[in-house]
């Protein structure tokens, strides 16, 4: 680790969404002071979000079958254990412990796991509660250990993902709880990708998730819904897919569904006398989301971003392991029924697709929907700028004289 005249930071995070939020904060910090030494330890996954920024990873990383979503399906813990979860965790803890004295401040992004590891270092830390919100149940239910760690003098700041959660925690004596914004809304700057779509047709975005093979199964389900919608009218469809769903995968999807693939980025079929085409792009997430009038969502963070943009979302239930009814129902509570509607309680069947199509038509025809979604998105997710605001608070913590070891 290189040394600088500024204090060093260690970021700890435990999930895809957590890594994304943390990396956006890191990017904001680097913009203000590119010389500040920053390192990271992702607890879940390979830490690609950090690596893209050139942030060194201090310990081992590995993608586990659960993707860190053990609370959604405890049975996958068995698969994680078989793949070496215990040894991986011990090696990560050892790496954090070995280098703990190098860091002036630790930034824990996620739940009790990174917060506990931050406390274990003996260094001052700040916590960003990305994975929980008072919107779930009207009151934040933090585990006893999390509460104890957040009340520790070593915890210098508690960042919340929404203002409602910050107010809830403050009312219960967590004076250090604040809301500065939600960094994921800063990840929606377009890259200049051009969408060649019919401007006369409402654009419906498809968000199938990021984990394979589940994302492929989700996309197939969404394509069947597109066929159902095409019976009712003319729509433009664009799927924001991950790069892992490449031309070979798209060709296989087309063959499985009886569609055609144009060899580039379009899946094609016919519904009666209508020609149905779905554009599949891995380089135009922001452009697709911003241009859409409605989102068919089977994802986590991407759906949150859609809601933040004021887009109505219709959720289908998949076979999992991530996007099950339990996940979708919790996400609906988190993001609000003004923005999110979930169809069914079991993996979607033809009747569910028909119901989803009817809900989509009603939503698009509701003149009050855009404003309700806009207001709800502002309250539940917020506007861009959270990364810089949190970075500014971290700098403030570092500037509070010498950070001691209280």
CSV table of C-alpha atoms in Angstrom, one decimal:
chain,number,residue,atom,x,y,z
A,1,UNK,CA,0.0,0.0,0.0
A,2,UNK,CA,1.4,3.4,-1.0
A,3,UNK,CA,1.6,6.1,1.7
A,4,UNK,CA,0.4,9.7,1.2
A,5,UNK,CA,0.1,12.8,3.3
A,6,UNK,CA,-3.6,12.2,3.6
A,7,UNK,CA,-5.2,9.5,5.8
A,8,UNK,CA,-5.8,6.1,4.2
A,9,UNK,CA,-9.2,4.5,3.7
A,10,UNK,CA,-10.4,0.9,3.6
A,11,UNK,CA,-13.7,0.1,2.1
A,12,UNK,CA,-15.5,-3.1,3.2
A,13,UNK,CA,-18.7,-4.2,1.3
A,14,UNK,CA,-20.7,-7.4,1.0
A,15,UNK,CA,-22.7,-7.6,-2.2
A,16,UNK,CA,-23.1,-6.4,-5.8
A,17,UNK,CA,-25.2,-3.4,-4.9
A,18,UNK,CA,-22.9,-2.6,-2.0
A,19,UNK,CA,-19.8,-2.7,-4.2
A,20,UNK,CA,-21.5,-0.4,-6.7
A,21,UNK,CA,-22.4,2.2,-4.0
A,22,UNK,CA,-18.9,1.9,-2.5
A,23,UNK,CA,-17.2,2.3,-5.9
A,24,UNK,CA,-19.3,5.4,-6.7
A,25,UNK,CA,-18.2,7.0,-3.4
A,26,UNK,CA,-14.6,6.0,-4.1
A,27,UNK,CA,-14.8,7.6,-7.5
A,28,UNK,CA,-16.1,10.8,-5.9
A,29,UNK,CA,-13.3,10.8,-3.4
A,30,UNK,CA,-10.7,10.2,-6.2
A,31,UNK,CA,-12.2,13.2,-8.1
A,32,UNK,CA,-11.5,15.5,-5.2
A,33,UNK,CA,-8.2,14.0,-4.1
A,34,UNK,CA,-6.7,11.4,-6.5
A,35,UNK,CA,-3.6,11.0,-4.2
A,36,UNK,CA,-5.6,9.6,-1.3
A,37,UNK,CA,-4.7,6.0,-0.7
A,38,UNK,CA,-7.8,3.7,-0.9
A,39,UNK,CA,-8.0,0.0,-0.6
A,40,UNK,CA,-11.0,-2.4,-0.5
A,41,UNK,CA,-12.1,-5.8,0.6
A,42,UNK,CA,-15.3,-7.1,-1.0
A,43,UNK,CA,-16.7,-9.8,1.1
A,44,UNK,CA,-19.0,-11.2,-1.6
A,45,UNK,CA,-18.0,-11.6,-5.3
A,46,UNK,CA,-14.9,-10.6,-7.2
A,47,UNK,CA,-15.0,-6.9,-6.6
A,48,UNK,CA,-15.2,-5.8,-10.2
A,49,UNK,CA,-16.5,-2.4,-9.3
A,50,UNK,CA,-13.4,-1.6,-7.3
A,51,UNK,CA,-11.0,-3.1,-9.8
A,52,UNK,CA,-12.4,-0.9,-12.6
A,53,UNK,CA,-11.3,2.1,-10.6
A,54,UNK,CA,-7.8,0.6,-10.0
A,55,UNK,CA,-8.5,0.2,-6.2
A,56,UNK,CA,-6.3,-2.5,-4.8
A,57,UNK,CA,-8.0,-5.5,-3.1
A,58,UNK,CA,-6.3,-6.5,0.1
A,59,UNK,CA,-7.5,-10.1,0.4
A,60,UNK,CA,-9.0,-13.0,-1.5
A,61,UNK,CA,-12.2,-12.8,-3.4
A,62,UNK,CA,-14.5,-15.4,-4.9
A,63,UNK,CA,-18.0,-15.6,-6.3
A,64,UNK,CA,-20.2,-17.9,-4.3
A,65,UNK,CA,-23.4,-19.7,-5.5
A,66,UNK,CA,-25.6,-17.6,-3.3
A,67,UNK,CA,-24.2,-14.3,-4.5
A,68,UNK,CA,-24.5,-13.2,-0.9
A,69,UNK,CA,-28.2,-13.6,-0.8
A,70,UNK,CA,-28.3,-16.1,2.0
A,71,UNK,CA,-31.3,-14.4,3.7
A,72,UNK,CA,-33.4,-15.0,0.6
A,73,UNK,CA,-32.6,-18.7,0.3
A,74,UNK,CA,-30.8,-20.2,3.3
A,75,UNK,CA,-30.5,-23.6,1.5
A,76,UNK,CA,-27.8,-22.1,-0.8
A,77,UNK,CA,-25.6,-21.8,2.2
A,78,UNK,CA,-24.9,-25.5,1.8
A,79,UNK,CA,-23.5,-24.8,-1.7
A,80,UNK,CA,-21.5,-21.9,-0.4
A,81,UNK,CA,-20.0,-24.1,2.3
A,82,UNK,CA,-19.1,-26.8,-0.2
A,83,UNK,CA,-17.3,-24.2,-2.3
A,84,UNK,CA,-15.2,-23.1,0.6
A,85,UNK,CA,-17.1,-20.2,2.2
A,86,UNK,CA,-15.6,-20.8,5.7
A,87,UNK,CA,-11.9,-20.8,4.5
A,88,UNK,CA,-12.6,-17.8,2.2
A,89,UNK,CA,-14.1,-15.8,5.1
A,90,UNK,CA,-11.2,-16.7,7.4
A,91,UNK,CA,-8.6,-15.6,4.8
A,92,UNK,CA,-10.5,-12.3,4.3
A,93,UNK,CA,-10.6,-11.6,8.0
A,94,UNK,CA,-6.9,-12.4,8.3
A,95,UNK,CA,-6.1,-10.0,5.5
A,96,UNK,CA,-8.1,-7.2,7.1
A,97,UNK,CA,-6.5,-7.9,10.5
A,98,UNK,CA,-3.0,-8.0,9.1
A,99,UNK,CA,-3.3,-4.6,7.5
A,100,UNK,CA,-5.6,-2.9,10.0
A,101,UNK,CA,-3.1,-0.4,11.3
A,102,UNK,CA,-2.4,1.0,7.8
A,103,UNK,CA,-5.9,2.7,7.6
A,104,UNK,CA,-7.0,5.8,9.3
A,105,UNK,CA,-10.6,5.2,8.6
A,106,UNK,CA,-12.7,2.2,7.5
A,107,UNK,CA,-15.9,2.6,5.4
A,108,UNK,CA,-18.3,-0.2,5.9
A,109,UNK,CA,-21.0,-0.5,3.2
A,110,UNK,CA,-23.7,-3.1,3.8
A,111,UNK,CA,-25.1,-4.8,6.8
A,112,UNK,CA,-23.7,-6.2,10.1
A,113,UNK,CA,-20.9,-8.2,8.3
A,114,UNK,CA,-18.8,-5.3,7.0
A,115,UNK,CA,-19.7,-3.2,10.1
A,116,UNK,CA,-18.5,-6.0,12.4
A,117,UNK,CA,-15.3,-6.3,10.4
A,118,UNK,CA,-14.8,-2.6,10.5
A,119,UNK,CA,-15.1,-2.7,14.3
A,120,UNK,CA,-12.7,-5.6,14.4
A,121,UNK,CA,-9.9,-3.5,13.0
A,122,UNK,CA,-10.0,-1.3,16.0
A,123,UNK,CA,-10.0,1.8,13.7
A,124,UNK,CA,-12.6,4.5,13.5
A,125,UNK,CA,-15.2,3.7,10.9
A,126,UNK,CA,-18.3,5.1,9.2
A,127,UNK,CA,-21.2,2.8,8.1
A,128,UNK,CA,-23.5,3.0,5.1
A,129,UNK,CA,-26.6,1.0,5.7
A,130,UNK,CA,-27.3,0.2,2.0
A,131,UNK,CA,-29.1,-3.1,2.5
A,132,UNK,CA,-31.8,-2.0,4.9
A,133,UNK,CA,-34.5,0.7,5.3
A,134,UNK,CA,-37.3,1.7,7.6
A,135,UNK,CA,-39.6,1.5,4.6
A,136,UNK,CA,-39.6,-2.3,4.8
A,137,UNK,CA,-41.6,-2.4,8.1
A,138,UNK,CA,-42.2,1.2,9.0
A,139,UNK,CA,-39.4,1.0,11.6
A,140,UNK,CA,-35.8,-0.2,11.2
A,141,UNK,CA,-35.2,-3.5,12.9
A,142,UNK,CA,-31.5,-3.7,13.4
A,143,UNK,CA,-29.9,-6.8,15.0
A,144,UNK,CA,-28.6,-6.3,18.5
A,145,UNK,CA,-25.0,-6.5,17.4
A,146,UNK,CA,-25.5,-3.9,14.7
A,147,UNK,CA,-27.0,-1.5,17.1
A,148,UNK,CA,-24.2,-2.0,19.6
A,149,UNK,CA,-21.5,-1.4,16.9
A,150,UNK,CA,-23.3,1.7,15.6
A,151,UNK,CA,-23.4,3.2,19.1
A,152,UNK,CA,-19.7,2.6,19.5
A,153,UNK,CA,-17.6,5.8,19.8
A,154,UNK,CA,-15.5,4.3,17.0
A,155,UNK,CA,-18.5,4.7,14.6
A,156,UNK,CA,-18.2,8.3,13.5
A,157,UNK,CA,-21.1,8.5,11.0
A,158,UNK,CA,-24.1,6.4,9.9
A,159,UNK,CA,-25.2,7.0,6.3
A,160,UNK,CA,-28.7,5.9,5.4
A,161,UNK,CA,-30.2,5.1,2.0
A,162,UNK,CA,-33.2,7.3,2.5
A,163,UNK,CA,-34.3,10.2,4.7
A,164,UNK,CA,-37.1,8.2,6.3
A,165,UNK,CA,-34.6,5.7,7.7
A,166,UNK,CA,-32.3,8.5,9.0
A,167,UNK,CA,-35.2,10.2,10.8
A,168,UNK,CA,-36.2,6.9,12.3
A,169,UNK,CA,-32.7,6.2,13.6
A,170,UNK,CA,-32.3,9.7,14.9
A,171,UNK,CA,-35.6,9.5,16.8
A,172,UNK,CA,-34.2,6.4,18.6
A,173,UNK,CA,-31.0,8.0,19.7
A,174,UNK,CA,-28.7,7.4,16.7
A,175,UNK,CA,-27.6,11.0,16.4
A,176,UNK,CA,-24.9,10.2,13.9
A,177,UNK,CA,-27.5,8.9,11.3
A,178,UNK,CA,-27.9,11.1,8.3
A,179,UNK,CA,-29.1,10.9,4.7
A,180,UNK,CA,-26.9,12.4,2.0
A,181,UNK,CA,-28.3,10.7,-1.0
A,182,UNK,CA,-28.2,7.3,-2.7
A,183,UNK,CA,-25.0,6.9,-4.8
A,184,UNK,CA,-26.6,4.5,-7.3
A,185,UNK,CA,-28.4,7.4,-8.9
A,186,UNK,CA,-25.0,8.7,-10.0
A,187,UNK,CA,-24.4,5.7,-12.1
A,188,UNK,CA,-27.0,6.7,-14.8
A,189,UNK,CA,-24.8,8.9,-17.0
A,190,UNK,CA,-25.2,7.7,-20.5
A,191,UNK,CA,-22.2,6.7,-22.6
A,192,UNK,CA,-23.7,8.1,-25.8
A,193,UNK,CA,-25.2,4.8,-27.0
A,194,UNK,CA,-27.8,5.3,-29.8
A,195,UNK,CA,-31.1,3.6,-29.5
A,196,UNK,CA,-32.8,3.1,-32.9
A,197,UNK,CA,-36.4,2.7,-31.8
A,198,UNK,CA,-39.8,3.8,-33.1
A,199,UNK,CA,-40.5,7.1,-31.3
A,200,UNK,CA,-44.3,6.7,-31.8
A,201,UNK,CA,-44.3,3.6,-29.6
A,202,UNK,CA,-44.1,3.5,-25.8
A,203,UNK,CA,-40.7,2.1,-24.8
A,204,UNK,CA,-40.7,-0.7,-22.3
A,205,UNK,CA,-37.4,-1.6,-20.7
A,206,UNK,CA,-36.6,-5.2,-19.6
A,207,UNK,CA,-34.3,-5.7,-16.6
A,208,UNK,CA,-33.6,-9.3,-16.2
A,209,UNK,CA,-30.8,-9.1,-13.5
A,210,UNK,CA,-27.1,-9.7,-13.6
A,211,UNK,CA,-26.5,-13.2,-12.3
A,212,UNK,CA,-26.3,-16.0,-14.8
A,213,UNK,CA,-28.0,-18.4,-15.5
A,214,UNK,CA,-30.9,-16.8,-13.7
A,215,UNK,CA,-30.8,-13.6,-15.8
A,216,UNK,CA,-31.3,-15.8,-19.0
A,217,UNK,CA,-34.3,-17.5,-17.5
A,218,UNK,CA,-35.7,-14.1,-16.4
A,219,UNK,CA,-35.2,-12.7,-19.9
A,220,UNK,CA,-37.0,-15.6,-21.5
A,221,UNK,CA,-40.0,-15.0,-19.2
A,222,UNK,CA,-39.9,-11.3,-20.1
A,223,UNK,CA,-39.8,-12.0,-23.8
A,224,UNK,CA,-43.0,-14.1,-23.4
A,225,UNK,CA,-44.6,-11.1,-21.7
A,226,UNK,CA,-43.6,-9.0,-24.7
A,227,UNK,CA,-45.4,-11.4,-26.9
A,228,UNK,CA,-48.5,-11.1,-24.8
A,229,UNK,CA,-48.3,-7.3,-24.9
A,230,UNK,CA,-47.9,-7.3,-28.7
A,231,UNK,CA,-51.5,-8.7,-28.8
A,232,UNK,CA,-52.8,-5.5,-27.4
A,233,UNK,CA,-50.8,-2.8,-29.2
A,234,UNK,CA,-47.6,-1.5,-30.6
A,235,UNK,CA,-44.7,-1.1,-28.2
A,236,UNK,CA,-40.9,-0.7,-28.4
A,237,UNK,CA,-38.9,-3.0,-26.3
A,238,UNK,CA,-35.3,-2.8,-25.1
A,239,UNK,CA,-33.5,-5.2,-22.7
A,240,UNK,CA,-30.6,-3.8,-20.7
A,241,UNK,CA,-28.5,-7.0,-20.4
A,242,UNK,CA,-25.2,-7.8,-18.9
A,243,UNK,CA,-22.2,-8.5,-21.2
A,244,UNK,CA,-22.2,-12.2,-20.2
A,245,UNK,CA,-25.4,-12.5,-22.3
A,246,UNK,CA,-23.5,-12.4,-25.6
A,247,UNK,CA,-24.5,-13.2,-29.2
A,248,UNK,CA,-24.2,-17.0,-28.5
A,249,UNK,CA,-26.5,-16.7,-25.6
A,250,UNK,CA,-29.0,-14.6,-27.5
A,251,UNK,CA,-29.0,-17.1,-30.4
A,252,UNK,CA,-29.7,-19.9,-27.9
A,253,UNK,CA,-32.5,-17.9,-26.3
A,254,UNK,CA,-34.1,-17.2,-29.8
A,255,UNK,CA,-33.9,-20.9,-30.7
A,256,UNK,CA,-35.5,-22.0,-27.4
A,257,UNK,CA,-38.4,-19.6,-27.8
A,258,UNK,CA,-38.9,-20.0,-31.5
A,259,UNK,CA,-37.7,-16.5,-32.3
A,260,UNK,CA,-35.0,-15.2,-34.6
A,261,UNK,CA,-31.7,-13.4,-33.7
A,262,UNK,CA,-30.3,-10.9,-36.2
A,263,UNK,CA,-26.7,-11.7,-35.2
A,264,UNK,CA,-26.2,-8.3,-33.5
A,265,UNK,CA,-28.6,-7.0,-30.9
A,266,UNK,CA,-32.2,-7.8,-31.9
A,267,UNK,CA,-34.5,-10.7,-31.1
A,268,UNK,CA,-37.4,-11.0,-33.6
A,269,UNK,CA,-40.7,-12.7,-33.9
A,270,UNK,CA,-44.3,-12.2,-35.2
A,271,UNK,CA,-47.5,-11.9,-33.2
A,272,UNK,CA,-50.4,-12.0,-35.6
A,273,UNK,CA,-49.7,-9.4,-38.2
A,274,UNK,CA,-47.4,-7.5,-35.9
A,275,UNK,CA,-43.6,-7.7,-36.1
A,276,UNK,CA,-42.1,-7.9,-32.6
A,277,UNK,CA,-38.5,-7.0,-32.0
A,278,UNK,CA,-36.6,-6.6,-28.7
A,279,UNK,CA,-33.3,-4.7,-28.7
A,280,UNK,CA,-30.8,-6.3,-26.4
A,281,UNK,CA,-28.0,-4.0,-25.3
A,282,UNK,CA,-25.2,-4.4,-22.8
A,283,UNK,CA,-23.8,-0.9,-23.5
A,284,UNK,CA,-26.9,1.3,-23.0
A,285,UNK,CA,-28.3,0.7,-19.6
A,286,UNK,CA,-28.7,4.4,-18.7
A,287,UNK,CA,-30.1,5.3,-22.1
A,288,UNK,CA,-32.7,2.5,-22.1
A,289,UNK,CA,-33.8,3.3,-18.5
A,290,UNK,CA,-34.1,7.1,-19.1
A,291,UNK,CA,-36.0,6.7,-22.4
A,292,UNK,CA,-38.4,4.1,-21.1
A,293,UNK,CA,-42.1,4.8,-20.1
A,294,UNK,CA,-42.3,1.6,-18.0
A,295,UNK,CA,-40.0,-1.2,-16.8
A,296,UNK,CA,-40.5,-4.9,-16.5
A,297,UNK,CA,-38.2,-5.6,-13.6
A,298,UNK,CA,-36.6,-8.8,-12.3
A,299,UNK,CA,-33.6,-7.2,-10.7
A,300,UNK,CA,-32.5,-5.5,-7.5
A,301,UNK,CA,-30.3,-2.3,-7.8
A,302,UNK,CA,-31.5,-1.7,-11.4
A,303,UNK,CA,-35.1,-1.6,-10.3
A,304,UNK,CA,-34.2,0.9,-7.5
A,305,UNK,CA,-32.6,3.1,-10.1
A,306,UNK,CA,-35.7,2.9,-12.3
A,307,UNK,CA,-37.9,4.0,-9.4
A,308,UNK,CA,-35.5,6.8,-8.7
A,309,UNK,CA,-36.0,8.0,-12.2
A,310,UNK,CA,-39.7,8.0,-11.7
A,311,UNK,CA,-40.5,5.0,-13.9
A,312,UNK,CA,-43.3,2.6,-13.0
A,313,UNK,CA,-42.1,-1.0,-12.6
A,314,UNK,CA,-44.0,-4.3,-13.1
A,315,UNK,CA,-42.3,-7.2,-11.5
A,316,UNK,CA,-42.7,-10.9,-12.6
A,317,UNK,CA,-41.8,-13.7,-10.3
A,318,UNK,CA,-38.9,-15.9,-11.4
A,319,UNK,CA,-37.5,-19.3,-10.2
A,320,UNK,CA,-34.6,-17.6,-8.4
A,321,UNK,CA,-32.3,-18.0,-6.6
A,322,UNK,CA,-32.5,-14.2,-6.3
A,323,UNK,CA,-35.7,-12.9,-7.9
A,324,UNK,CA,-38.3,-15.0,-6.0
A,325,UNK,CA,-41.6,-13.7,-4.6
A,326,UNK,CA,-39.9,-13.1,-1.2
A,327,UNK,CA,-37.4,-10.8,-2.9
A,328,UNK,CA,-39.9,-9.1,-5.1
A,329,UNK,CA,-42.4,-8.5,-2.3
A,330,UNK,CA,-39.7,-7.0,0.0
A,331,UNK,CA,-38.6,-4.8,-2.9
A,332,UNK,CA,-42.2,-3.6,-3.4
A,333,UNK,CA,-42.4,-2.6,0.3
A,334,UNK,CA,-39.1,-0.9,0.0
A,335,UNK,CA,-39.8,1.1,-3.1
A,336,UNK,CA,-43.6,1.6,-2.7
A,337,UNK,CA,-46.7,0.5,-4.5
A,338,UNK,CA,-47.0,3.8,-6.3
A,339,UNK,CA,-44.0,2.8,-8.3
A,340,UNK,CA,-43.8,-1.0,-8.1
A,341,UNK,CA,-46.4,-3.7,-8.8
A,342,UNK,CA,-45.7,-7.4,-8.4
A,343,UNK,CA,-47.7,-10.0,-10.3
A,344,UNK,CA,-48.3,-13.3,-8.7
A,345,UNK,CA,-46.6,-15.2,-5.8
A,346,UNK,CA,-45.1,-18.1,-7.7
A,347,UNK,CA,-42.9,-18.4,-10.8
A,348,UNK,CA,-44.9,-16.7,-13.6
A,349,UNK,CA,-47.3,-18.9,-15.6
A,350,UNK,CA,-49.3,-17.9,-18.8
A,351,UNK,CA,-52.1,-16.5,-16.6
A,352,UNK,CA,-49.7,-14.3,-14.8
A,353,UNK,CA,-48.3,-12.9,-18.1
A,354,UNK,CA,-51.8,-12.0,-19.2
A,355,UNK,CA,-52.4,-10.3,-15.9
A,356,UNK,CA,-49.1,-8.5,-16.2
A,357,UNK,CA,-49.9,-7.3,-19.7
A,358,UNK,CA,-53.2,-5.9,-18.4
A,359,UNK,CA,-51.5,-4.1,-15.5
A,360,UNK,CA,-49.0,-2.6,-17.9
A,361,UNK,CA,-51.7,-1.3,-20.2
A,362,UNK,CA,-53.6,0.2,-17.3
A,363,UNK,CA,-50.5,1.8,-15.9
A,364,UNK,CA,-49.5,3.4,-19.2
A,365,UNK,CA,-53.0,4.8,-19.6
A,366,UNK,CA,-53.2,6.3,-16.1
A,367,UNK,CA,-52.6,10.0,-16.4
A,368,UNK,CA,-51.7,10.3,-12.7
A,369,UNK,CA,-49.0,7.6,-12.8
A,370,UNK,CA,-46.1,9.8,-14.0
A,371,UNK,CA,-46.4,12.3,-11.2
A,372,UNK,CA,-47.0,9.8,-8.5
A,373,UNK,CA,-44.0,7.8,-9.6
A,374,UNK,CA,-41.8,10.9,-9.7
A,375,UNK,CA,-42.8,12.0,-6.2
A,376,UNK,CA,-42.4,8.4,-4.8
A,377,UNK,CA,-39.0,8.0,-6.5
A,378,UNK,CA,-37.7,11.2,-5.0
A,379,UNK,CA,-38.8,10.1,-1.5
A,380,UNK,CA,-37.7,6.5,-1.7
A,381,UNK,CA,-34.5,6.8,-3.8
A,382,UNK,CA,-33.6,10.4,-4.3
A,383,UNK,CA,-31.7,12.5,-6.8
A,384,UNK,CA,-28.2,12.2,-8.1
A,385,UNK,CA,-25.4,13.7,-6.1
A,386,UNK,CA,-25.2,11.2,-3.2
A,387,UNK,CA,-21.7,10.0,-4.0
A,388,UNK,CA,-20.2,13.4,-3.7
A,389,UNK,CA,-22.2,14.3,-0.6
A,390,UNK,CA,-21.1,11.1,1.2
A,391,UNK,CA,-17.5,11.7,0.1
A,392,UNK,CA,-17.7,15.2,1.5
A,393,UNK,CA,-18.9,13.8,4.8
A,394,UNK,CA,-16.0,11.3,4.9
A,395,UNK,CA,-13.6,14.1,4.3
A,396,UNK,CA,-15.2,16.0,7.2
A,397,UNK,CA,-14.6,13.0,9.4
A,398,UNK,CA,-11.0,12.9,8.4
A,399,UNK,CA,-10.6,16.7,9.0
A,400,UNK,CA,-12.0,16.5,12.6
A,401,UNK,CA,-8.5,16.9,14.0
A,402,UNK,CA,-6.5,13.8,14.5
A,403,UNK,CA,-8.7,10.7,14.4
A,404,UNK,CA,-7.9,9.0,17.7
A,405,UNK,CA,-8.5,5.4,18.8
A,406,UNK,CA,-11.4,6.1,21.2
